[in-house]
Tab-separated table of C-alpha atoms in Angstrom:
chain	number	residue	atom	x	y	z
A	1	GLU	CA	52.102	-48.547	31.084
A	2	PRO	CA	52.951	-46.858	27.694
A	3	GLU	CA	50.006	-46.259	25.431
A	4	VAL	CA	49.226	-45.311	22.016
A	5	THR	CA	46.960	-42.574	21.870
A	6	GLN	CA	44.525	-41.636	19.121
A	7	THR	CA	42.431	-38.497	18.301
A	8	PRO	CA	39.800	-37.820	17.838
A	9	SER	CA	37.742	-40.913	19.326
A	10	HIS	CA	35.047	-40.123	16.760
A	11	GLN	CA	34.821	-38.278	13.593
A	12	VAL	CA	31.787	-37.554	11.563
A	13	THR	CA	32.778	-36.258	7.856
A	14	GLN	CA	30.725	-35.673	4.763
A	15	MET	CA	31.350	-37.836	1.662
A	16	GLY	CA	34.178	-36.299	-0.413
A	17	GLN	CA	35.713	-34.485	2.252
A	18	GLU	CA	39.348	-35.140	3.464
A	19	VAL	CA	39.968	-36.675	7.022
A	20	ILE	CA	43.175	-36.788	8.920
A	21	LEU	CA	43.383	-39.237	11.681
A	22	ARG	CA	45.885	-38.868	14.420
A	23	CYS	CA	48.175	-41.054	16.435
A	24	VAL	CA	51.087	-40.950	19.070
A	25	PRO	CA	52.885	-44.314	19.038
A	26	ILE	CA	54.791	-45.480	21.984
A	27	SER	CA	57.982	-43.447	22.063
A	28	ASN	CA	60.577	-45.860	21.710
A	29	HIS	CA	58.859	-48.038	19.157
A	30	LEU	CA	60.128	-47.918	15.722
A	31	TYR	CA	57.144	-49.464	13.531
A	32	PHE	CA	53.769	-48.175	13.041
A	33	TYR	CA	50.792	-49.524	11.576
A	34	TRP	CA	47.099	-48.555	10.586
A	35	TYR	CA	44.319	-51.034	10.898
A	36	ARG	CA	40.533	-50.748	10.298
A	37	GLN	CA	37.610	-52.554	11.389
A	38	ILE	CA	34.225	-52.166	9.639
A	39	LEU	CA	31.452	-52.664	12.050
A	40	GLY	CA	30.776	-56.575	12.467
A	41	GLN	CA	33.775	-57.558	10.286
A	42	LYS	CA	37.354	-58.458	10.810
A	43	VAL	CA	40.432	-56.091	11.824
A	44	GLU	CA	41.991	-55.444	8.529
A	45	PHE	CA	45.581	-54.389	7.854
A	46	LEU	CA	46.010	-51.253	5.977
A	47	VAL	CA	49.492	-50.314	6.264
A	48	SER	CA	52.805	-50.626	7.906
A	49	PHE	CA	55.755	-47.768	8.330
A	50	TYR	CA	59.255	-47.739	9.206
A	51	ASN	CA	62.108	-45.654	8.797
A	52	ASN	CA	59.952	-42.903	7.267
A	53	GLU	CA	58.557	-45.002	4.637
A	54	ILE	CA	55.753	-47.461	3.918
A	55	SER	CA	57.176	-50.983	4.246
A	56	GLU	CA	54.041	-52.686	3.435
A	57	LYS	CA	50.178	-51.882	2.347
A	58	SER	CA	47.246	-53.769	1.608
A	59	GLU	CA	44.954	-53.780	-1.510
A	60	ILE	CA	42.562	-51.481	0.629
A	61	PHE	CA	45.267	-48.599	0.900
A	62	ASP	CA	44.880	-47.146	-2.458
A	63	ASP	CA	45.779	-43.846	-3.593
A	64	GLN	CA	43.040	-42.052	-1.659
A	65	PHE	CA	44.956	-43.006	1.472
A	66	SER	CA	48.428	-41.663	2.851
A	67	VAL	CA	50.284	-41.953	6.172
A	68	GLU	CA	52.897	-39.321	7.439
A	69	ARG	CA	55.048	-38.798	10.365
A	70	PRO	CA	55.230	-35.309	10.604
A	71	ASP	CA	57.466	-34.930	13.358
A	72	GLY	CA	59.065	-37.097	16.096
A	73	SER	CA	55.843	-38.355	17.663
A	74	ASN	CA	52.899	-38.145	15.413
A	75	PHE	CA	51.666	-40.573	13.114
A	76	THR	CA	49.063	-39.661	10.736
A	77	LEU	CA	46.285	-41.276	8.362
A	78	LYS	CA	44.870	-39.079	5.621
A	79	ILE	CA	41.749	-40.126	3.592
A	80	ARG	CA	41.664	-37.490	0.605
A	81	SER	CA	38.293	-38.045	-0.706
A	82	THR	CA	36.063	-40.143	1.938
A	83	LYS	CA	33.296	-42.566	0.626
A	84	LEU	CA	30.683	-44.120	2.677
A	85	GLU	CA	32.434	-47.365	2.801
A	86	ASP	CA	35.525	-45.721	4.666
A	87	SER	CA	33.300	-45.863	7.636
A	88	ALA	CA	35.081	-47.820	10.220
A	89	MET	CA	36.889	-47.933	13.432
A	90	TYR	CA	40.506	-47.199	12.669
A	91	PHE	CA	43.238	-48.530	14.973
A	92	CYS	CA	46.630	-47.131	15.152
A	93	ALA	CA	49.354	-49.506	16.459
A	94	SER	CA	53.295	-49.558	17.121
A	95	SER	CA	55.738	-51.956	17.919
A	96	ASP	CA	59.142	-52.760	18.716
A	97	VAL	CA	61.346	-54.467	16.402
A	98	GLY	CA	59.268	-56.897	14.243
A	99	GLY	CA	56.677	-56.949	16.848
A	100	SER	CA	58.317	-59.760	18.912
A	101	TYR	CA	56.745	-58.530	21.946
A	102	GLY	CA	53.255	-57.579	20.671
A	103	TYR	CA	51.824	-54.690	18.870
A	104	THR	CA	50.184	-52.117	21.057
A	105	PHE	CA	46.760	-50.897	19.832
A	106	GLY	CA	45.396	-47.496	20.524
A	107	SER	CA	41.652	-46.997	21.441
A	108	GLY	CA	40.628	-46.472	17.845
A	109	THR	CA	38.903	-43.523	15.960
A	110	ARG	CA	35.375	-44.024	14.756
A	111	LEU	CA	35.093	-42.597	11.414
A	112	THR	CA	31.495	-42.151	10.142
A	113	VAL	CA	31.105	-40.731	6.725
A	114	VAL	CA	27.430	-39.596	6.056
B	1	GLY	CA	47.154	-67.386	1.523
B	2	GLU	CA	46.575	-65.796	4.791
B	3	ASP	CA	43.502	-66.510	6.884
B	4	VAL	CA	42.633	-67.076	10.548
B	5	GLU	CA	39.335	-68.748	11.560
B	6	GLN	CA	37.687	-68.585	14.929
B	7	SER	CA	34.477	-69.867	16.410
B	8	LEU	CA	31.872	-66.926	16.403
B	9	PHE	CA	30.358	-67.419	19.980
B	10	LEU	CA	31.242	-68.916	23.382
B	11	SER	CA	28.900	-69.112	26.439
B	12	VAL	CA	30.207	-70.034	30.039
B	13	ARG	CA	29.200	-69.963	33.479
B	14	GLU	CA	31.169	-67.909	35.941
B	15	GLY	CA	34.060	-69.955	37.431
B	16	ASP	CA	34.141	-72.431	34.627
B	17	SER	CA	36.869	-72.400	32.119
B	18	SER	CA	36.685	-70.936	28.718
B	19	VAL	CA	38.520	-72.387	25.638
B	20	ILE	CA	38.707	-70.306	22.591
B	21	ASN	CA	39.977	-72.071	19.346
B	22	CYS	CA	41.726	-70.367	16.391
B	23	THR	CA	43.169	-72.034	13.073
B	24	TYR	CA	45.593	-70.208	11.011
B	25	THR	CA	47.138	-71.003	7.479
B	26	ASP	CA	50.385	-69.498	7.346
B	27	SER	CA	53.196	-71.878	8.474
B	28	SER	CA	55.737	-69.291	8.595
B	29	SER	CA	54.073	-67.091	11.302
B	30	THR	CA	56.658	-66.498	13.896
B	31	TYR	CA	54.360	-65.031	16.665
B	32	LEU	CA	50.655	-65.765	17.489
B	33	TYR	CA	48.668	-63.398	19.612
B	34	TRP	CA	45.402	-63.193	21.575
B	35	TYR	CA	43.848	-59.808	21.771
B	36	LYS	CA	40.812	-58.616	23.592
B	37	GLN	CA	38.302	-56.124	22.958
B	38	GLU	CA	35.564	-54.636	25.238
B	39	PRO	CA	32.360	-53.002	23.799
B	40	GLY	CA	33.793	-49.595	22.350
B	41	ALA	CA	37.297	-50.168	23.207
B	42	GLY	CA	40.630	-50.859	21.522
B	43	LEU	CA	42.469	-54.043	21.176
B	44	GLN	CA	44.270	-55.204	24.399
B	45	LEU	CA	47.218	-57.523	23.968
B	46	LEU	CA	46.479	-60.344	26.428
B	47	THR	CA	49.453	-62.816	25.475
B	48	TYR	CA	51.412	-64.069	22.771
B	49	ILE	CA	53.191	-67.057	21.934
B	50	PHE	CA	56.294	-67.660	19.646
B	51	SER	CA	55.932	-70.248	16.977
B	52	ASN	CA	58.652	-72.873	18.346
B	53	MET	CA	56.507	-73.010	21.727
B	54	ASP	CA	53.905	-75.683	22.697
B	55	MET	CA	52.550	-73.903	25.674
B	56	LYS	CA	52.453	-70.616	27.487
B	57	GLN	CA	50.808	-69.998	30.906
B	58	ASP	CA	50.350	-66.404	32.308
B	59	GLN	CA	48.222	-66.503	35.186
B	60	ARG	CA	44.771	-67.690	34.460
B	61	LEU	CA	45.623	-67.734	30.659
B	62	THR	CA	46.945	-70.816	29.068
B	63	VAL	CA	47.827	-70.670	25.243
B	64	LEU	CA	48.352	-74.116	23.488
B	65	LEU	CA	49.836	-74.185	20.001
B	66	ASN	CA	49.782	-77.227	17.680
B	67	LYS	CA	51.968	-76.132	14.884
B	68	LYS	CA	51.357	-79.160	12.738
B	69	ASP	CA	47.636	-78.786	12.725
B	70	LYS	CA	48.069	-74.906	12.899
B	71	HIS	CA	45.832	-74.630	15.800
B	72	LEU	CA	46.070	-72.268	18.732
B	73	SER	CA	43.806	-72.088	21.623
B	74	LEU	CA	43.330	-69.824	24.631
B	75	ARG	CA	42.182	-71.016	28.021
B	76	ILE	CA	40.878	-68.867	30.509
B	77	ALA	CA	40.799	-70.448	33.996
B	78	ASP	CA	37.827	-69.266	36.557
B	79	THR	CA	36.433	-67.283	34.107
B	80	GLN	CA	34.782	-63.889	35.405
B	81	THR	CA	31.813	-61.580	34.285
B	82	GLY	CA	34.673	-59.307	33.611
B	83	ASP	CA	36.287	-61.595	31.095
B	84	SER	CA	33.204	-60.826	28.720
B	85	ALA	CA	34.298	-59.469	25.613
B	86	ILE	CA	35.453	-60.301	21.904
B	87	TYR	CA	38.715	-62.362	21.656
B	88	PHE	CA	40.716	-62.017	18.510
B	89	CYS	CA	43.423	-64.503	17.367
B	90	ALA	CA	46.334	-63.075	15.236
B	91	GLU	CA	49.152	-64.094	13.515
B	92	SER	CA	52.250	-62.247	12.482
B	93	ILE	CA	53.072	-62.354	8.861
B	94	GLY	CA	56.718	-61.462	7.986
B	95	GLY	CA	57.027	-59.328	11.209
B	96	ASN	CA	55.329	-56.759	9.649
B	97	LYS	CA	51.679	-57.235	10.133
B	98	LEU	CA	48.857	-58.969	11.736
B	99	VAL	CA	46.175	-61.056	10.295
B	100	PHE	CA	43.231	-61.094	12.683
B	101	GLY	CA	40.442	-63.530	12.896
B	102	ALA	CA	36.892	-62.387	12.894
B	103	GLY	CA	36.783	-62.812	16.977
B	104	THR	CA	35.056	-64.986	19.437
B	105	ILE	CA	32.461	-63.310	21.418
B	106	LEU	CA	32.822	-64.734	25.138
B	107	ARG	CA	29.710	-64.388	27.164
B	108	VAL	CA	30.169	-65.169	31.042
B	109	LYS	CA	26.872	-65.994	32.718
B	110	SER	CA	26.668	-65.252	36.461
């Protein structure tokens, strides 16, 4: 069964450092997403991406965040200057047209900012 | 507004049925989903229902949707210890993002 792959599974970084979280979505999906889950809290939407541009973003997705699809397979989330409160599990997801058959999530990257 | 509410915890005995409930607020949601998250793992899509349906059955899983009350439930028949996990209800907003509930911890006692 097709999978969404995320790397690394766990990343520890110092406050103020830049991090890049990587994702390989399902190959025939057109919509890509990032979500995050702070420990013990809800899964929160960050951003959706379609046709090489952001289609929607949440209030959380401020200027410190950016996304990119640098080639035909990878989808990345960059946090420019990490803060302690960025510590969370970050999930990448992809879907077919409009998510009508469900969104497939990766296993997540646990980001710990120290 | 966009909000999804779930009960936080459910404990059942192995072999019993489990019913996890969810309420949502956005009446324009086209799809509603149930995801399962095991410890340390990602979000696994269990099932989904289109908003014009009342019920969907998939093996041991039954989803009931009351669109008037904006109430969604997931019934797991013959619950097994392997079903112990966190179950998230989610609604699709504008076909562009999911809004999740806080998750229901299902504990299955043998």
